[in-house]
Amino acid sequence: MVNFLREYYDEYQIAPAVRVLTKAIGKRLGKDKGNSKYLYELFPYGPAKQACKYAGLPKPTGCV
């Protein structure tokens, strides 16, 4: 997941919001991992915000 975020950031120069992240993970890793429930199990404080923090990326757009 962290590597996926880094690749996404390299390609688009922006950290993805939760909805965009969920869709992109679903396309790449399959529907079983591309859903909010699974992502919140991995990152309970917010999949986009917490995962971006671990990946060393800026906060996603729309994050407070």
mmCIF file of N, CA and C in Angstrom:
data_model
loop_
_atom_site.group_PDB
_atom_site.id
_atom_site.type_symbol
_atom_site.label_atom_id
_atom_site.label_comp_id
_atom_site.label_asym_id
_atom_site.label_seq_id
_atom_site.Cartn_x
_atom_site.Cartn_y
_atom_site.Cartn_z
ATOM 1 N N MET A 1 0.826 -1.186 0.000
ATOM 2 C CA MET A 1 0.000 0.000 0.000
ATOM 3 C C MET A 1 0.874 1.254 0.000
ATOM 4 N N VAL A 2 1.898 1.257 0.818
ATOM 5 C CA VAL A 2 2.788 2.413 0.902
ATOM 6 C C VAL A 2 3.495 2.619 -0.438
ATOM 7 N N ASN A 3 3.967 1.541 -1.029
ATOM 8 C CA ASN A 3 4.622 1.658 -2.341
ATOM 9 C C ASN A 3 3.642 2.135 -3.407
ATOM 10 N N PHE A 4 2.404 1.665 -3.319
ATOM 11 C CA PHE A 4 1.381 2.109 -4.256
ATOM 12 C C PHE A 4 1.178 3.617 -4.142
ATOM 13 N N LEU A 5 1.104 4.130 -2.927
ATOM 14 C CA LEU A 5 0.930 5.568 -2.723
ATOM 15 C C LEU A 5 2.112 6.356 -3.285
ATOM 16 N N ARG A 6 3.289 5.859 -3.080
ATOM 17 C CA ARG A 6 4.479 6.543 -3.609
ATOM 18 C C ARG A 6 4.464 6.566 -5.139
ATOM 19 N N GLU A 7 4.072 5.465 -5.761
ATOM 20 C CA GLU A 7 3.974 5.410 -7.216
ATOM 21 C C GLU A 7 2.898 6.370 -7.718
ATOM 22 N N TYR A 8 1.762 6.396 -7.031
ATOM 23 C CA TYR A 8 0.669 7.297 -7.407
ATOM 24 C C TYR A 8 1.142 8.749 -7.323
ATOM 25 N N TYR A 9 1.842 9.078 -6.256
ATOM 26 C CA TYR A 9 2.331 10.442 -6.070
ATOM 27 C C TYR A 9 3.349 10.809 -7.141
ATOM 28 N N ASP A 10 4.234 9.889 -7.480
ATOM 29 C CA ASP A 10 5.221 10.148 -8.533
ATOM 30 C C ASP A 10 4.543 10.422 -9.877
ATOM 31 N N GLU A 11 3.456 9.700 -10.145
ATOM 32 C CA GLU A 11 2.771 9.848 -11.423
ATOM 33 C C GLU A 11 1.929 11.120 -11.491
ATOM 34 N N TYR A 12 1.166 11.423 -10.424
ATOM 35 C CA TYR A 12 0.211 12.525 -10.457
ATOM 36 C C TYR A 12 0.632 13.759 -9.660
ATOM 37 N N GLN A 13 1.699 13.667 -8.876
ATOM 38 C CA GLN A 13 2.202 14.770 -8.056
ATOM 39 C C GLN A 13 1.169 15.279 -7.051
ATOM 40 N N ILE A 14 0.305 14.375 -6.576
ATOM 41 C CA ILE A 14 -0.697 14.707 -5.576
ATOM 42 C C ILE A 14 -1.023 13.430 -4.804
ATOM 43 N N ALA A 15 -1.277 13.580 -3.519
ATOM 44 C CA ALA A 15 -1.668 12.433 -2.708
ATOM 45 C C ALA A 15 -3.174 12.209 -2.895
ATOM 46 N N PRO A 16 -3.609 10.974 -3.108
ATOM 47 C CA PRO A 16 -5.013 10.727 -3.413
ATOM 48 C C PRO A 16 -5.913 10.852 -2.187
ATOM 49 N N ALA A 17 -7.133 11.319 -2.410
ATOM 50 C CA ALA A 17 -8.155 11.336 -1.371
ATOM 51 C C ALA A 17 -8.646 9.901 -1.166
ATOM 52 N N VAL A 18 -9.426 9.674 -0.122
ATOM 53 C CA VAL A 18 -9.855 8.310 0.234
ATOM 54 C C VAL A 18 -10.624 7.644 -0.899
ATOM 55 N N ARG A 19 -11.553 8.336 -1.500
ATOM 56 C CA ARG A 19 -12.357 7.720 -2.560
ATOM 57 C C ARG A 19 -11.498 7.340 -3.760
ATOM 58 N N VAL A 20 -10.608 8.210 -4.140
ATOM 59 C CA VAL A 20 -9.708 7.933 -5.266
ATOM 60 C C VAL A 20 -8.778 6.780 -4.924
ATOM 61 N N LEU A 21 -8.267 6.779 -3.703
ATOM 62 C CA LEU A 21 -7.375 5.715 -3.244
ATOM 63 C C LEU A 21 -8.084 4.367 -3.272
ATOM 64 N N THR A 22 -9.304 4.327 -2.779
ATOM 65 C CA THR A 22 -10.073 3.081 -2.745
ATOM 66 C C THR A 22 -10.281 2.528 -4.153
ATOM 67 N N LYS A 23 -10.660 3.386 -5.083
ATOM 68 C CA LYS A 23 -10.872 2.940 -6.461
ATOM 69 C C LYS A 23 -9.574 2.439 -7.096
ATOM 70 N N ALA A 24 -8.498 3.172 -6.893
ATOM 71 C CA ALA A 24 -7.219 2.800 -7.498
ATOM 72 C C ALA A 24 -6.692 1.487 -6.923
ATOM 73 N N ILE A 25 -6.822 1.301 -5.616
ATOM 74 C CA ILE A 25 -6.404 0.036 -4.986
ATOM 75 C C ILE A 25 -7.246 -1.109 -5.524
ATOM 76 N N GLY A 26 -8.541 -0.887 -5.680
ATOM 77 C CA GLY A 26 -9.433 -1.912 -6.219
ATOM 78 C C GLY A 26 -9.029 -2.348 -7.612
ATOM 79 N N LYS A 27 -8.648 -1.387 -8.448
ATOM 80 C CA LYS A 27 -8.233 -1.723 -9.813
ATOM 81 C C LYS A 27 -6.928 -2.504 -9.823
ATOM 82 N N ARG A 28 -6.010 -2.130 -8.959
ATOM 83 C CA ARG A 28 -4.688 -2.764 -8.974
ATOM 84 C C ARG A 28 -4.662 -4.083 -8.196
ATOM 85 N N LEU A 29 -5.256 -4.112 -7.001
ATOM 86 C CA LEU A 29 -5.122 -5.277 -6.124
ATOM 87 C C LEU A 29 -6.380 -6.134 -6.008
ATOM 88 N N GLY A 30 -7.466 -5.714 -6.619
ATOM 89 C CA GLY A 30 -8.692 -6.494 -6.567
ATOM 90 C C GLY A 30 -9.710 -5.903 -5.609
ATOM 91 N N LYS A 31 -10.957 -6.319 -5.798
ATOM 92 C CA LYS A 31 -12.054 -5.760 -5.007
ATOM 93 C C LYS A 31 -11.989 -6.129 -3.535
ATOM 94 N N ASP A 32 -11.379 -7.261 -3.195
ATOM 95 C CA ASP A 32 -11.295 -7.651 -1.787
ATOM 96 C C ASP A 32 -10.426 -6.688 -0.985
ATOM 97 N N LYS A 33 -9.465 -6.037 -1.633
ATOM 98 C CA LYS A 33 -8.607 -5.072 -0.940
ATOM 99 C C LYS A 33 -8.956 -3.634 -1.300
ATOM 100 N N GLY A 34 -9.752 -3.452 -2.319
ATOM 101 C CA GLY A 34 -10.127 -2.115 -2.761
ATOM 102 C C GLY A 34 -11.453 -1.674 -2.214
ATOM 103 N N ASN A 35 -11.617 -1.778 -0.896
ATOM 104 C CA ASN A 35 -12.840 -1.278 -0.272
ATOM 105 C C ASN A 35 -12.499 -0.565 1.033
ATOM 106 N N SER A 36 -13.383 0.312 1.443
ATOM 107 C CA SER A 36 -13.116 1.142 2.619
ATOM 108 C C SER A 36 -12.934 0.323 3.883
ATOM 109 N N LYS A 37 -13.709 -0.731 4.047
ATOM 110 C CA LYS A 37 -13.618 -1.541 5.264
ATOM 111 C C LYS A 37 -12.215 -2.121 5.432
ATOM 112 N N TYR A 38 -11.669 -2.680 4.380
ATOM 113 C CA TYR A 38 -10.328 -3.265 4.431
ATOM 114 C C TYR A 38 -9.275 -2.196 4.719
ATOM 115 N N LEU A 39 -9.387 -1.064 4.040
ATOM 116 C CA LEU A 39 -8.403 0.007 4.222
ATOM 117 C C LEU A 39 -8.461 0.590 5.633
ATOM 118 N N TYR A 40 -9.651 0.714 6.203
ATOM 119 C CA TYR A 40 -9.764 1.213 7.575
ATOM 120 C C TYR A 40 -9.253 0.197 8.592
ATOM 121 N N GLU A 41 -9.276 -1.092 8.256
ATOM 122 C CA GLU A 41 -8.679 -2.093 9.141
ATOM 123 C C GLU A 41 -7.159 -1.920 9.176
ATOM 124 N N LEU A 42 -6.577 -1.593 8.027
ATOM 125 C CA LEU A 42 -5.129 -1.375 7.964
ATOM 126 C C LEU A 42 -4.722 -0.055 8.604
ATOM 127 N N PHE A 43 -5.502 0.982 8.336
ATOM 128 C CA PHE A 43 -5.196 2.331 8.805
ATOM 129 C C PHE A 43 -6.418 2.920 9.498
ATOM 130 N N PRO A 44 -6.606 2.618 10.787
ATOM 131 C CA PRO A 44 -7.827 3.025 11.490
ATOM 132 C C PRO A 44 -8.001 4.536 11.654
ATOM 133 N N TYR A 45 -6.947 5.317 11.531
ATOM 134 C CA TYR A 45 -7.068 6.768 11.685
ATOM 135 C C TYR A 45 -7.294 7.478 10.357
ATOM 136 N N GLY A 46 -7.644 6.724 9.349
ATOM 137 C CA GLY A 46 -7.908 7.282 8.031
ATOM 138 C C GLY A 46 -6.929 6.726 7.021
ATOM 139 N N PRO A 47 -7.405 5.935 6.072
ATOM 140 C CA PRO A 47 -6.511 5.281 5.132
ATOM 141 C C PRO A 47 -5.640 6.249 4.346
ATOM 142 N N ALA A 48 -6.201 7.311 3.860
ATOM 143 C CA ALA A 48 -5.401 8.220 3.042
ATOM 144 C C ALA A 48 -4.408 8.995 3.904
ATOM 145 N N LYS A 49 -4.877 9.587 4.963
ATOM 146 C CA LYS A 49 -4.019 10.437 5.794
ATOM 147 C C LYS A 49 -2.914 9.629 6.479
ATOM 148 N N GLN A 50 -3.276 8.546 7.123
ATOM 149 C CA GLN A 50 -2.301 7.754 7.867
ATOM 150 C C GLN A 50 -1.324 7.053 6.924
ATOM 151 N N ALA A 51 -1.819 6.504 5.827
ATOM 152 C CA ALA A 51 -0.943 5.822 4.877
ATOM 153 C C ALA A 51 0.024 6.807 4.222
ATOM 154 N N CYS A 52 -0.438 8.001 3.913
ATOM 155 C CA CYS A 52 0.444 9.017 3.328
ATOM 156 C C CYS A 52 1.527 9.420 4.322
ATOM 157 N N LYS A 53 1.170 9.476 5.576
ATOM 158 C CA LYS A 53 2.154 9.812 6.605
ATOM 159 C C LYS A 53 3.249 8.745 6.638
ATOM 160 N N TYR A 54 2.863 7.466 6.608
ATOM 161 C CA TYR A 54 3.840 6.375 6.607
ATOM 162 C C TYR A 54 4.687 6.368 5.342
ATOM 163 N N ALA A 55 4.087 6.799 4.223
ATOM 164 C CA ALA A 55 4.807 6.802 2.946
ATOM 165 C C ALA A 55 5.707 8.026 2.801
ATOM 166 N N GLY A 56 5.596 8.969 3.726
ATOM 167 C CA GLY A 56 6.414 10.165 3.654
ATOM 168 C C GLY A 56 5.903 11.178 2.640
ATOM 169 N N LEU A 57 4.603 11.175 2.412
ATOM 170 C CA LEU A 57 3.978 12.079 1.447
ATOM 171 C C LEU A 57 3.190 13.163 2.170
ATOM 172 N N PRO A 58 2.857 14.235 1.462
ATOM 173 C CA PRO A 58 2.010 15.268 2.081
ATOM 174 C C PRO A 58 0.594 14.750 2.297
ATOM 175 N N LYS A 59 -0.159 15.459 3.117
ATOM 176 C CA LYS A 59 -1.548 15.068 3.369
ATOM 177 C C LYS A 59 -2.336 15.116 2.068
ATOM 178 N N PRO A 60 -3.315 14.224 1.931
ATOM 179 C CA PRO A 60 -4.147 14.236 0.727
ATOM 180 C C PRO A 60 -4.997 15.499 0.655
ATOM 181 N N THR A 61 -5.457 15.800 -0.532
ATOM 182 C CA THR A 61 -6.318 16.961 -0.697
ATOM 183 C C THR A 61 -7.612 16.747 0.083
ATOM 184 N N GLY A 62 -8.079 17.783 0.718
ATOM 185 C CA GLY A 62 -9.306 17.693 1.492
ATOM 186 C C GLY A 62 -9.084 17.261 2.927
ATOM 187 N N CYS A 63 -7.868 16.953 3.321
ATOM 188 C CA CYS A 63 -7.581 16.558 4.710
ATOM 189 C C CYS A 63 -7.406 17.801 5.577
ATOM 190 N N VAL A 64 -7.895 17.690 6.771
ATOM 191 C CA VAL A 64 -7.762 18.805 7.717
ATOM 192 C C VAL A 64 -6.493 18.651 8.516
#
